[in-house]
Each structure stands twice: as structure tokens, then as C-alpha cells.
Coordinates of C-alpha atoms and ligand atoms in Angstrom, one line a residue:
M1 CA -111.1 61.3 107.6
R2 CA -114.3 59.3 107.6
H3 CA -114.3 55.6 106.6
I4 CA -117.4 54.1 105.1
A5 CA -118.1 50.5 104.0
V6 CA -121.1 50.1 101.7
I7 CA -122.3 46.5 101.3
G8 CA -123.7 46.0 97.8
S9 CA -122.7 47.7 94.5
G10 CA -126.1 48.2 93.0
P11 CA -127.9 51.5 92.6
A12 CA -128.4 52.1 96.3
G13 CA -124.7 51.4 97.0
Y14 CA -123.4 53.7 94.3
Y15 CA -125.8 56.5 95.1
T16 CA -124.7 56.3 98.7
A17 CA -121.1 56.6 97.7
E18 CA -121.9 59.5 95.4
A19 CA -123.7 61.3 98.3
A20 CA -120.8 60.7 100.6
Q21 CA -118.4 62.2 98.1
K22 CA -120.6 65.2 97.7
M23 CA -120.9 65.6 101.4
W24 CA -117.2 65.2 102.3
G25 CA -115.1 65.5 99.1
S26 CA -111.7 64.1 99.8
E27 CA -112.4 63.8 103.5
V28 CA -114.0 60.4 103.1
E29 CA -112.9 57.0 101.9
I30 CA -115.6 54.5 100.8
D31 CA -115.2 50.8 100.1
I32 CA -118.1 49.2 98.2
F33 CA -118.3 45.5 98.8
D34 CA -120.0 42.9 96.6
R35 CA -120.2 39.2 96.8
L36 CA -119.8 38.9 93.1
P37 CA -116.6 39.9 91.2
V38 CA -118.8 42.2 89.1
P39 CA -120.5 45.4 90.1
Y40 CA -123.9 47.1 89.7
G41 CA -126.3 44.5 91.3
L42 CA -129.8 45.0 90.0
I43 CA -128.6 46.9 87.0
R44 CA -126.7 43.9 85.8
S45 CA -128.8 41.1 87.1
G46 CA -132.3 42.5 87.5
V47 CA -133.0 45.1 84.8
A48 CA -134.3 43.3 81.7
P49 CA -131.6 42.6 79.1
D50 CA -133.7 44.3 76.4
H51 CA -133.8 47.5 78.5
Q52 CA -130.3 48.7 77.7
S53 CA -131.1 52.4 78.1
I54 CA -131.9 51.8 81.8
K55 CA -128.7 49.8 82.2
G56 CA -126.9 52.8 80.9
V57 CA -127.1 54.4 84.3
S58 CA -124.1 52.2 85.3
R59 CA -121.9 54.8 83.4
R60 CA -122.8 57.3 86.1
Y61 CA -121.8 54.7 88.8
E62 CA -118.5 54.2 86.9
A63 CA -117.7 57.8 87.3
V64 CA -118.1 57.4 91.1
A65 CA -116.1 54.1 91.1
L66 CA -113.2 55.7 89.3
S67 CA -112.6 58.4 91.9
D68 CA -109.7 58.0 94.2
N69 CA -111.6 57.8 97.4
V70 CA -114.0 55.0 96.2
R71 CA -112.9 51.4 95.9
F72 CA -114.8 48.3 94.6
I73 CA -114.1 45.3 96.8
G74 CA -115.7 42.5 94.7
N75 CA -115.8 38.7 95.4
V76 CA -116.1 39.3 99.1
T77 CA -119.2 38.0 100.9
V78 CA -120.0 40.0 104.0
G79 CA -121.2 37.5 106.7
E80 CA -118.9 34.8 105.4
D81 CA -115.5 36.2 104.3
V82 CA -115.8 39.1 106.8
S83 CA -118.4 39.8 109.5
I84 CA -120.4 42.9 110.0
A85 CA -118.8 43.2 113.5
E86 CA -115.3 43.2 111.9
L87 CA -116.3 45.8 109.4
Q88 CA -117.8 48.0 112.2
A89 CA -114.4 47.8 113.9
L90 CA -112.7 49.0 110.8
Y91 CA -115.1 51.7 109.4
D92 CA -117.0 54.6 111.0
A93 CA -120.2 53.5 109.2
V94 CA -121.3 50.3 107.6
V95 CA -124.2 50.7 105.1
L96 CA -126.2 47.7 104.0
A97 CA -127.2 48.3 100.3
T98 CA -127.9 44.6 99.7
G99 CA -131.1 45.1 97.8
A100 CA -133.8 42.5 97.9
P101 CA -132.4 39.5 95.9
H102 CA -134.7 36.8 97.1
D103 CA -138.2 35.9 96.1
K104 CA -141.1 36.4 98.5
P105 CA -142.4 32.9 99.1
L106 CA -145.5 32.0 97.1
G107 CA -146.8 29.9 100.0
L108 CA -149.1 27.8 98.0
P109 CA -149.6 24.0 97.9
G110 CA -147.4 22.7 95.0
A111 CA -145.1 25.7 94.9
E112 CA -142.1 23.3 95.2
L113 CA -143.1 21.5 92.0
T114 CA -140.6 21.3 89.1
N115 CA -140.7 24.2 86.7
V116 CA -142.3 26.6 89.2
H117 CA -139.8 29.5 89.6
G118 CA -139.6 32.7 91.5
S119 CA -138.8 35.9 89.5
A120 CA -135.5 36.4 91.3
A121 CA -134.4 33.0 89.9
F122 CA -136.0 33.4 86.5
V123 CA -134.8 36.9 85.9
G124 CA -131.4 36.0 87.3
W125 CA -131.2 33.1 84.8
Y126 CA -131.8 35.2 81.7
N127 CA -129.6 37.9 83.0
G128 CA -126.7 35.5 83.7
H129 CA -126.5 35.7 87.5
P130 CA -124.1 33.0 88.5
Q131 CA -126.4 31.7 91.3
F132 CA -129.2 31.0 88.7
A133 CA -127.3 30.1 85.5
D134 CA -128.1 26.5 86.0
L135 CA -131.8 27.0 86.5
A136 CA -132.7 25.4 83.2
P137 CA -136.4 26.3 83.1
D138 CA -138.3 24.0 80.8
L139 CA -139.9 26.1 78.1
S140 CA -141.0 23.2 75.9
G141 CA -144.7 23.3 77.1
Q142 CA -147.4 25.4 75.6
T143 CA -148.6 27.5 78.5
A144 CA -146.7 29.7 81.0
V145 CA -148.5 31.3 83.9
V146 CA -146.9 34.5 85.3
I147 CA -148.2 35.4 88.7
G148 CA -148.3 39.1 89.7
N149 CA -149.3 42.4 88.1
G150 CA -146.1 44.4 88.5
N151 CA -143.3 45.4 86.2
V152 CA -141.4 42.2 86.8
A153 CA -144.4 40.2 85.6
L154 CA -144.3 42.3 82.4
D155 CA -140.6 41.8 82.0
V156 CA -141.0 38.0 82.3
A157 CA -144.0 37.9 79.9
R158 CA -142.2 40.0 77.3
I159 CA -139.0 38.0 77.5
L160 CA -141.0 34.7 77.0
A161 CA -142.8 36.2 74.0
K162 CA -140.0 37.8 72.1
T163 CA -138.4 36.4 68.9
H164 CA -134.7 36.0 68.5
A165 CA -134.5 39.1 66.3
E166 CA -136.2 41.2 69.0
F167 CA -133.3 40.4 71.3
A168 CA -130.9 42.2 69.0
G169 CA -129.0 44.8 71.0
S170 CA -129.8 43.2 74.3
D171 CA -127.4 41.4 76.6
I172 CA -129.5 38.4 77.3
V173 CA -127.1 35.5 78.0
G174 CA -126.6 33.0 75.2
L175 CA -127.9 30.1 77.3
A176 CA -131.2 31.8 77.8
L177 CA -131.5 32.9 74.2
D178 CA -130.9 29.4 73.0
A179 CA -133.6 28.1 75.4
L180 CA -136.1 30.8 74.2
D181 CA -135.3 30.0 70.6
A182 CA -136.5 26.4 71.2
S183 CA -139.5 27.5 73.3
G184 CA -142.9 26.0 72.6
I185 CA -144.8 28.6 74.6
E186 CA -147.9 29.9 72.8
R187 CA -150.0 31.1 75.8
I188 CA -148.8 33.3 78.5
V189 CA -151.3 34.0 81.3
V190 CA -150.6 36.9 83.6
L191 CA -152.5 36.4 86.8
G192 CA -153.6 39.5 88.8
R193 CA -155.4 38.8 92.1
R194 CA -157.0 42.3 91.9
G195 CA -158.3 44.3 89.0
P196 CA -157.0 46.7 86.2
H197 CA -157.1 49.7 88.5
Q198 CA -154.8 48.0 91.0
I199 CA -152.0 47.0 88.6
A200 CA -148.4 48.0 89.5
M201 CA -147.4 48.3 85.8
T202 CA -146.0 51.5 84.3
P203 CA -147.2 52.7 80.9
K204 CA -143.9 52.4 79.1
E205 CA -143.4 48.8 80.1
L206 CA -147.1 47.8 79.6
G207 CA -147.1 49.5 76.1
E208 CA -144.2 47.3 75.0
L209 CA -146.6 44.3 75.0
G210 CA -148.6 45.9 72.3
Q211 CA -145.5 46.2 70.0
L212 CA -144.3 42.6 70.0
E213 CA -143.6 40.8 66.7
R214 CA -145.3 37.5 67.4
A215 CA -147.3 38.1 70.5
S216 CA -150.5 40.1 71.2
P217 CA -152.1 41.0 74.5
L218 CA -155.6 39.9 75.4
V219 CA -157.8 41.6 77.9
D220 CA -161.4 40.7 78.7
P221 CA -163.5 43.9 78.4
A222 CA -165.7 42.6 81.1
D223 CA -162.8 43.0 83.6
L224 CA -162.5 46.7 82.9
P225 CA -164.2 49.2 85.1
D226 CA -166.5 51.9 83.7
P227 CA -164.3 54.4 81.8
G228 CA -165.6 57.2 83.9
D229 CA -164.1 55.5 87.0
D230 CA -160.6 56.1 85.6
A231 CA -160.8 59.8 86.6
V232 CA -159.8 58.9 90.1
L233 CA -156.5 57.4 88.9
E234 CA -153.2 59.3 89.0
P235 CA -152.1 60.1 85.4
G236 CA -149.5 57.3 85.0
Q237 CA -151.9 54.7 86.2
R238 CA -154.6 56.1 83.9
K239 CA -152.3 55.7 81.0
S240 CA -151.7 52.1 82.0
V241 CA -155.4 51.4 82.2
N242 CA -155.9 53.1 78.9
L243 CA -153.4 50.6 77.4
L244 CA -155.4 47.7 78.9
R245 CA -158.5 49.3 77.2
A246 CA -156.7 49.4 73.9
F247 CA -155.6 45.7 74.3
A248 CA -159.2 44.8 75.1
A249 CA -160.3 46.5 71.9
L250 CA -157.9 44.6 69.6
G251 CA -159.8 42.8 66.9
D252 CA -159.6 39.0 66.3
A253 CA -157.9 39.6 62.9
E254 CA -155.1 41.6 64.5
R255 CA -154.7 38.9 67.1
A256 CA -154.8 36.0 64.7
A257 CA -151.7 37.4 62.9
K258 CA -149.6 36.7 66.0
P259 CA -149.2 33.1 67.3
I260 CA -148.5 34.0 71.0
T261 CA -151.2 35.4 73.3
I262 CA -150.4 37.3 76.5
E263 CA -153.6 36.9 78.4
F264 CA -154.4 39.2 81.3
D265 CA -156.5 37.3 83.9
F266 CA -157.8 39.8 86.5
F267 CA -159.6 39.1 89.7
A268 CA -157.7 35.8 89.7
A269 CA -155.9 34.6 92.9
P270 CA -153.7 31.5 92.5
R271 CA -154.7 28.9 95.2
A272 CA -152.6 25.9 94.3
I273 CA -150.0 24.6 91.9
V274 CA -151.0 21.2 90.6
G275 CA -148.9 18.4 89.3
D276 CA -147.1 15.2 90.3
D277 CA -143.5 16.2 90.4
R278 CA -143.8 18.7 87.6
V279 CA -146.3 21.5 87.3
K280 CA -149.4 20.7 85.2
A281 CA -151.8 23.4 86.2
V282 CA -152.6 26.3 88.4
E283 CA -155.8 26.4 90.4
V284 CA -157.3 29.8 90.6
E285 CA -160.1 31.4 92.7
T286 CA -161.9 34.4 91.2
T287 CA -162.0 37.4 93.5
R288 CA -163.8 40.6 94.1
L289 CA -162.6 43.8 95.6
D290 CA -163.5 44.6 99.2
N291 CA -162.1 48.0 100.3
G292 CA -159.3 47.5 97.8
R293 CA -158.5 44.0 99.0
A294 CA -158.9 40.8 96.9
V295 CA -161.5 38.5 98.5
G296 CA -162.2 35.0 97.1
T297 CA -165.6 34.4 95.7
G298 CA -165.5 30.6 96.2
A299 CA -165.6 30.0 92.4
T300 CA -162.5 28.2 91.1
Y301 CA -161.1 27.2 87.8
T302 CA -157.9 25.6 86.5
I303 CA -155.4 26.8 84.0
P304 CA -153.2 24.1 82.4
A305 CA -149.6 25.2 82.9
N306 CA -146.2 23.9 81.9
L307 CA -144.2 26.7 83.5
V308 CA -145.0 29.1 86.4
V309 CA -143.1 32.2 87.2
A310 CA -144.1 33.9 90.4
C311 CA -143.4 37.7 90.1
I312 CA -144.9 38.7 93.5
G313 CA -142.1 40.8 94.9
Y314 CA -138.7 40.3 96.6
Q315 CA -137.1 40.4 100.0
T316 CA -133.8 41.2 101.5
S317 CA -131.6 38.4 102.9
P318 CA -131.3 38.6 106.7
I319 CA -127.8 38.8 108.1
P320 CA -127.1 37.1 111.5
G321 CA -127.2 39.7 114.3
V322 CA -128.8 42.4 112.2
P323 CA -132.4 43.2 113.2
F324 CA -134.8 42.1 110.5
E325 CA -138.4 43.0 109.8
E326 CA -139.7 39.6 108.6
S327 CA -143.2 40.8 107.5
A328 CA -141.7 43.6 105.2
G329 CA -138.7 41.5 104.1
R330 CA -136.2 44.3 105.0
F331 CA -133.8 45.3 107.8
A332 CA -135.6 46.9 110.9
N333 CA -134.5 50.5 110.7
D334 CA -135.4 54.0 111.7
E335 CA -135.0 56.1 108.5
G336 CA -131.9 54.1 107.6
R337 CA -130.4 53.7 111.1
I338 CA -130.3 50.0 112.2
L339 CA -127.8 50.0 115.2
P340 CA -125.0 52.5 116.1
G341 CA -122.6 52.6 113.1
L342 CA -124.9 50.3 111.0
Y343 CA -127.3 51.7 108.4
C344 CA -129.3 50.5 105.4
V345 CA -130.4 52.1 102.2
G346 CA -132.5 51.3 99.1
W347 CA -134.5 48.2 99.0
A348 CA -132.7 46.8 102.1
R349 CA -134.2 49.8 103.9
R350 CA -137.6 50.3 102.5
G351 CA -138.5 47.1 100.6
P352 CA -138.6 46.4 96.9
S353 CA -140.5 49.4 95.5
G354 CA -139.9 52.5 93.4
T355 CA -137.7 53.1 90.4
I356 CA -133.9 53.0 90.3
G357 CA -133.8 56.8 90.7
T358 CA -135.7 56.5 94.0
N359 CA -132.5 55.2 95.5
R360 CA -130.7 58.5 94.8
P361 CA -132.5 60.6 97.5
D362 CA -132.3 57.5 99.7
G363 CA -128.5 57.5 99.4
F364 CA -128.4 61.3 100.2
S365 CA -130.7 60.8 103.2
V366 CA -128.7 58.0 104.8
V367 CA -125.5 60.0 104.4
E368 CA -127.1 62.9 106.2
K369 CA -127.8 60.5 109.1
I370 CA -124.3 59.2 109.1
A371 CA -123.0 62.8 109.1
E372 CA -125.1 63.6 112.2
D373 CA -123.7 60.5 113.9
I374 CA -120.0 60.4 113.1
G375 CA -119.1 64.0 112.9
D376 CA -115.4 64.3 111.7
G377 CA -114.9 60.5 111.8
S378 CA -112.6 58.6 114.0
T379 CA -109.2 57.0 114.1
K380 CA -110.6 53.7 112.8
P381 CA -108.2 52.0 110.3
G382 CA -110.6 52.0 107.3
R383 CA -109.4 50.6 104.0
A384 CA -105.8 49.9 105.3
G385 CA -107.3 47.7 108.0
F386 CA -109.5 45.8 105.6
D387 CA -106.5 45.2 103.3
R388 CA -104.6 43.6 106.2
L389 CA -107.6 41.4 107.0
A390 CA -108.0 40.4 103.4
D391 CA -104.3 39.5 103.2
Q392 CA -104.4 37.4 106.4
R393 CA -107.5 35.5 105.1
G394 CA -106.1 35.1 101.6
L395 CA -109.3 36.7 100.1
K396 CA -109.2 37.1 96.3
V397 CA -110.5 40.6 96.2
V398 CA -111.6 41.8 92.7
R399 CA -111.0 45.6 92.4
F400 CA -112.6 47.9 89.9
R401 CA -109.6 47.7 87.5
D402 CA -110.1 43.8 87.6
W403 CA -113.8 44.3 86.8
Q404 CA -112.8 46.4 83.8
K405 CA -110.9 43.4 82.4
I406 CA -114.0 41.2 82.9
D407 CA -116.0 43.9 81.2
E408 CA -113.6 44.0 78.3
A409 CA -113.6 40.2 78.0
E410 CA -117.4 40.1 78.1
Q411 CA -117.6 42.7 75.3
Q412 CA -115.1 40.8 73.2
R413 CA -117.0 37.5 73.4
A414 CA -120.4 39.2 72.6
R415 CA -122.6 38.0 69.8
D416 CA -122.6 40.3 66.7
D417 CA -125.8 42.0 67.8
A418 CA -125.1 42.2 71.6
P419 CA -123.2 44.6 73.7
R420 CA -121.6 41.7 75.8
E421 CA -121.8 38.0 76.6
K422 CA -121.8 37.8 80.4
F423 CA -119.8 35.2 82.2
T424 CA -122.2 33.2 84.3
D425 CA -119.6 31.5 86.3
I426 CA -117.6 33.1 89.1
D427 CA -114.4 31.2 88.2
R428 CA -114.6 32.4 84.6
M429 CA -115.0 35.9 85.9
I430 CA -112.0 35.6 88.2
E431 CA -110.0 34.1 85.3
A432 CA -110.8 37.1 83.1
A433 CA -110.0 39.5 85.9
S434 CA -106.6 38.0 86.5
K435 CA -105.5 37.9 82.9
G436 CA -101.9 39.0 82.8
Q437 CA -101.4 39.3 86.5
P438 CA -102.5 37.3 89.6
L439 CA -105.2 38.9 91.9
P440 CA -103.7 39.8 95.2
Ligands
LIG1 P1 -144.5 44.8 92.6 O1 -144.6 46.0 91.8 O2 -144.7 45.0 94.1 O3 -145.7 43.8 92.1 C1 -146.0 42.6 92.7 C2 -147.3 42.1 92.2 O4 -147.4 40.8 92.8 C3 -148.5 42.9 92.6 O5 -149.4 42.9 91.5 C4 -149.1 42.1 93.7 O6 -150.5 42.2 93.8 C5 -148.7 40.7 93.3 N1 -148.7 39.7 94.4 C6 -148.0 39.8 95.6 N2 -148.2 38.8 96.3 C7 -149.0 38.0 95.6 C8 -149.6 36.7 95.9 N3 -149.3 36.0 97.0 N4 -150.4 36.2 95.0 C9 -150.7 36.8 93.8 N5 -150.2 38.0 93.5 C10 -149.4 38.6 94.4 O7 -143.2 44.0 92.4 P2 -142.3 43.7 91.2 O8 -143.1 43.5 89.9 O9 -141.4 42.6 91.7 O10 -141.4 45.0 91.0 C11 -140.5 45.4 92.1 C12 -140.1 46.9 91.9 O11 -139.2 47.0 90.7 C13 -141.3 47.8 91.5 O12 -141.1 49.0 92.1 C14 -141.2 47.8 90.0 O13 -141.9 49.0 89.5 C15 -139.8 47.9 89.8 N6 -139.5 47.4 88.4 C16 -139.4 48.4 87.5 C17 -139.1 48.1 86.1 C18 -139.1 49.1 85.1 O14 -139.3 50.3 85.4 N7 -138.8 48.8 83.8 C19 -139.0 46.7 85.8 C20 -139.0 45.8 86.8 C21 -139.3 46.1 88.1 P3 -151.2 43.2 94.9 O15 -151.0 44.6 94.3 O16 -152.6 42.7 95.0 O17 -150.4 43.0 96.2

């Protein structure tokens, strides 16, 4: 028997469990840990609430979770409730699938001002992550500046622009929907430090900005390269750039019909956030490309701003004793191997890039490495050993059947047009999980 602990129940964690099942069938036992009482990580807390079809992938993870040799061990924080060393003593392999839940620091003067948020916090807020439920971003001002030209910047701009009706069918949390209903935002500026050819926005997501009820995208034709230059782009990127061209061609009349503008500001590097205690403006330097890099031209201008959301990428949280590659914001690893018996997978291994599906081959690849290293397994105690430790420590472990009760309770309390209303508070989750019987 092989005993595997996977830390993190997001896509990377479940694909790793699935790969281990495929590799060893009933000859493996896998415990999937999560610090929250609810599973699915990025699917629940990162994927936009109005992208329900993407969230549907969790049904595939549920099939893995419900098999006998896989357990969900929720509400247990590795590094606090139990150490990595303790898990290594219990399991043949410990796999860090902890994702990249923290914002890369913006590192600009004024970044600490009130109403300047990182996307991990802002996205976590509208997705009901307990850590960010109290963020209370102030949406009463007129202008929001979204920094970054990736898909997260698109998510944030779109969520800020949508009407109440456009959230029908989404699982945006009520507190965020109420705040958005009262929002005064009319201008959303999306800042890209490079140009249209360098965006990291996929066509489907970018195209959504052209379909919004009360918002229209604005692109300055002068920022667009010569159309002939698009030939060098790979097809997906060419599609995205074509969308920018279509946005640039929108007429004034079409735009006037919609009160919110989503303005793409290219070749625009933020240099400082300005304000007293609260953000008032963003100072920007225009750039030009030099070998693909953004180089400041020395010309600056100021955008008045009441809200800033920095969508510039994420990083993994370091764990004491686990080698970390600071510059890349991920664990130091050799194709998933960190130290003997310790592995990483997904964003924790390669940094925050790629789609959810990219994590699937990642899971299979790390399981191959584990197979090479552990052979037939060992006599380590595995799940029985962890259960003893959890008992001794009085840990309130939330198992998958407990999550199913939370899931049911969230569905029952949903708005009419929503699939669920998430609990944003861990105690409320535990309460829903323990309905009828106490947690062990
Ligand atoms: P990302 O794709 O890496 O984009 C980050 C953006 O921030 C880039 O435009 C980058 O510009 C810019 N940036 C970085 N540092 C900056 C700085 N100091 N100042 C100004 N701009 C800066 O990251 P992401 O948007 O967080 O997305 C993470 C991953 O999740 C991506 O793989 C993304 O595709 C995926 N995702 C997918 C979906 C979806 O498919 N629906 C939705 C959300 C996220 P440079 O290029 O110049 O570095």
C-alpha cells in the first residue's frame, strides 16, 4: 500500500489524486488536505462567479473524492495544525498542491493606500473566500483602475461593469452583489505596461467585454500595431488582437448607449499610487517596447482613481523549512521533486500560469516521479496515523460527507437566480457541516 498526502484541494490536488488512482488502483490511499472546510480551491474562490461552466469541472473532482481510497481532510492547516515533517512521517509522499493564493506585491509608492487591492483579495471577496469576506472595497467613486493585461484583469473589469441582471445564474456572494448594485463606477481603466500584441487575455474572455449590457470597451486605434504585424501571432492571440481592433472601431453612437466605459490604456506603466490615506489617482509613465520589454519614456500622466485593483499575478505561500524560489513565487523544485518524500504540483510547482486543464498532465507527471521514488510503498501508518494525531490534537476535521452538508445548505439559501449562496465564514461552514451530528 502507498500512502499519499496532497495539500490543497484545488485542481492540482484533485488531478494528482486522480492520477494516483489511475496508477495504483486500490493499492494507494490518498488524503487531500485543505485549510478551509470546503474543497476545490481556485474553482470555488478564483474562477469568476459568472463562469459557472468552468466551475462545473468540480463534478469531475467529486467523482474522485467519492472513491474509497480518497479522503477530504478539510479545516486542517498544514504548517499550523500539523507540520510537513509530521505528515512525512505518516505518508510515503507529501504533495504540495497549495496553488498561488497570494498577490505578487505591486511594489509602488502608495500601494498601501486605502482602496488599493490585490486581485487575490478582490476576487476572493466577490467569490466569498472567508479570508477576504470583510474586504469591503469602496465602489462609490467614479473611476476604477485595473492594473495588468491578463485574464484576471478581465474578470475584475467585467465584474465591476455588470448589471444585477447579468449576474443571474452566477454564485457571486450576496455581499458583493449588494456592493456592486450600489456602485458608482463609470470608468474602468485597464492598464497594460506593454502593448496589444503582449496581452495575456484569451479571446473568449476578452470577447465578453463586447457583450455587456451597460459597458463598452474603448481602445485607442493609435495603440494598435499595423494589421500586417498580426501575422506573427499564434492564432489565439491573433483572435484577441482582432477583438481589440473591433473595440477600437466601435462608433461613438454605440458607445454612448452604454454608461460605463472599459478603457484599455496600453504602453502605460503605473509608477505610483497617489492619495492621502485613500487612493485618489494613479501616476503612469508611458512606455515603448525594447526587445519585448516595457521601457519608460519619461512622459507621465495621472489618472484620477477611487479604486485600484492590481491584477499582476499571484505567488505561492512559503512553508517554513520548504525550499522556496522567491523570484518565481513557487517552491524550489526539480520537475516536482522538492526534497525526498516531498513534491509540488500545479501553480505551487510552476507558478501561476496556464489553464485549469494544464494541471492535469502536471498531476500525472508528479505521480510518475512518486512511483519512481517510492516503489511499492512502505509500512508508514498513512490515514490511520493521521486520524490518531487529529484525535490527540482535537482537530475538527471536515470530511467530504460534511462538505456535502455545507454544499446542500449553500444551495438551500441561494437567491432565486443563483446556484448557491456561499458561507463566507468558517464557523458558519462548520455549523452547517455538523448539522445533526457533531464533527469528530
Ligand atoms: P497573467 O496572465 O500572468 O497576467 C498578469 C498581467 O500583469 C500581465 O499583463 C503582466 O504584464 C502584468 N504585470 C505583472 N507585473 C506588473 C507590474 N509590476 N506592473 C504592471 N503590470 C504588471 O496573470 P493573471 O491575469 O493573474 O492570470 C493567472 C493565470 O490564470 C493565467 O494563466 C490566466 O490565463 C489564468 N486565468 C484564466 C481565466 C480564464 O480562462 N477564464 C481567468 C482568470 C485567470 P507583462 O506581460 O508585461 O508582464
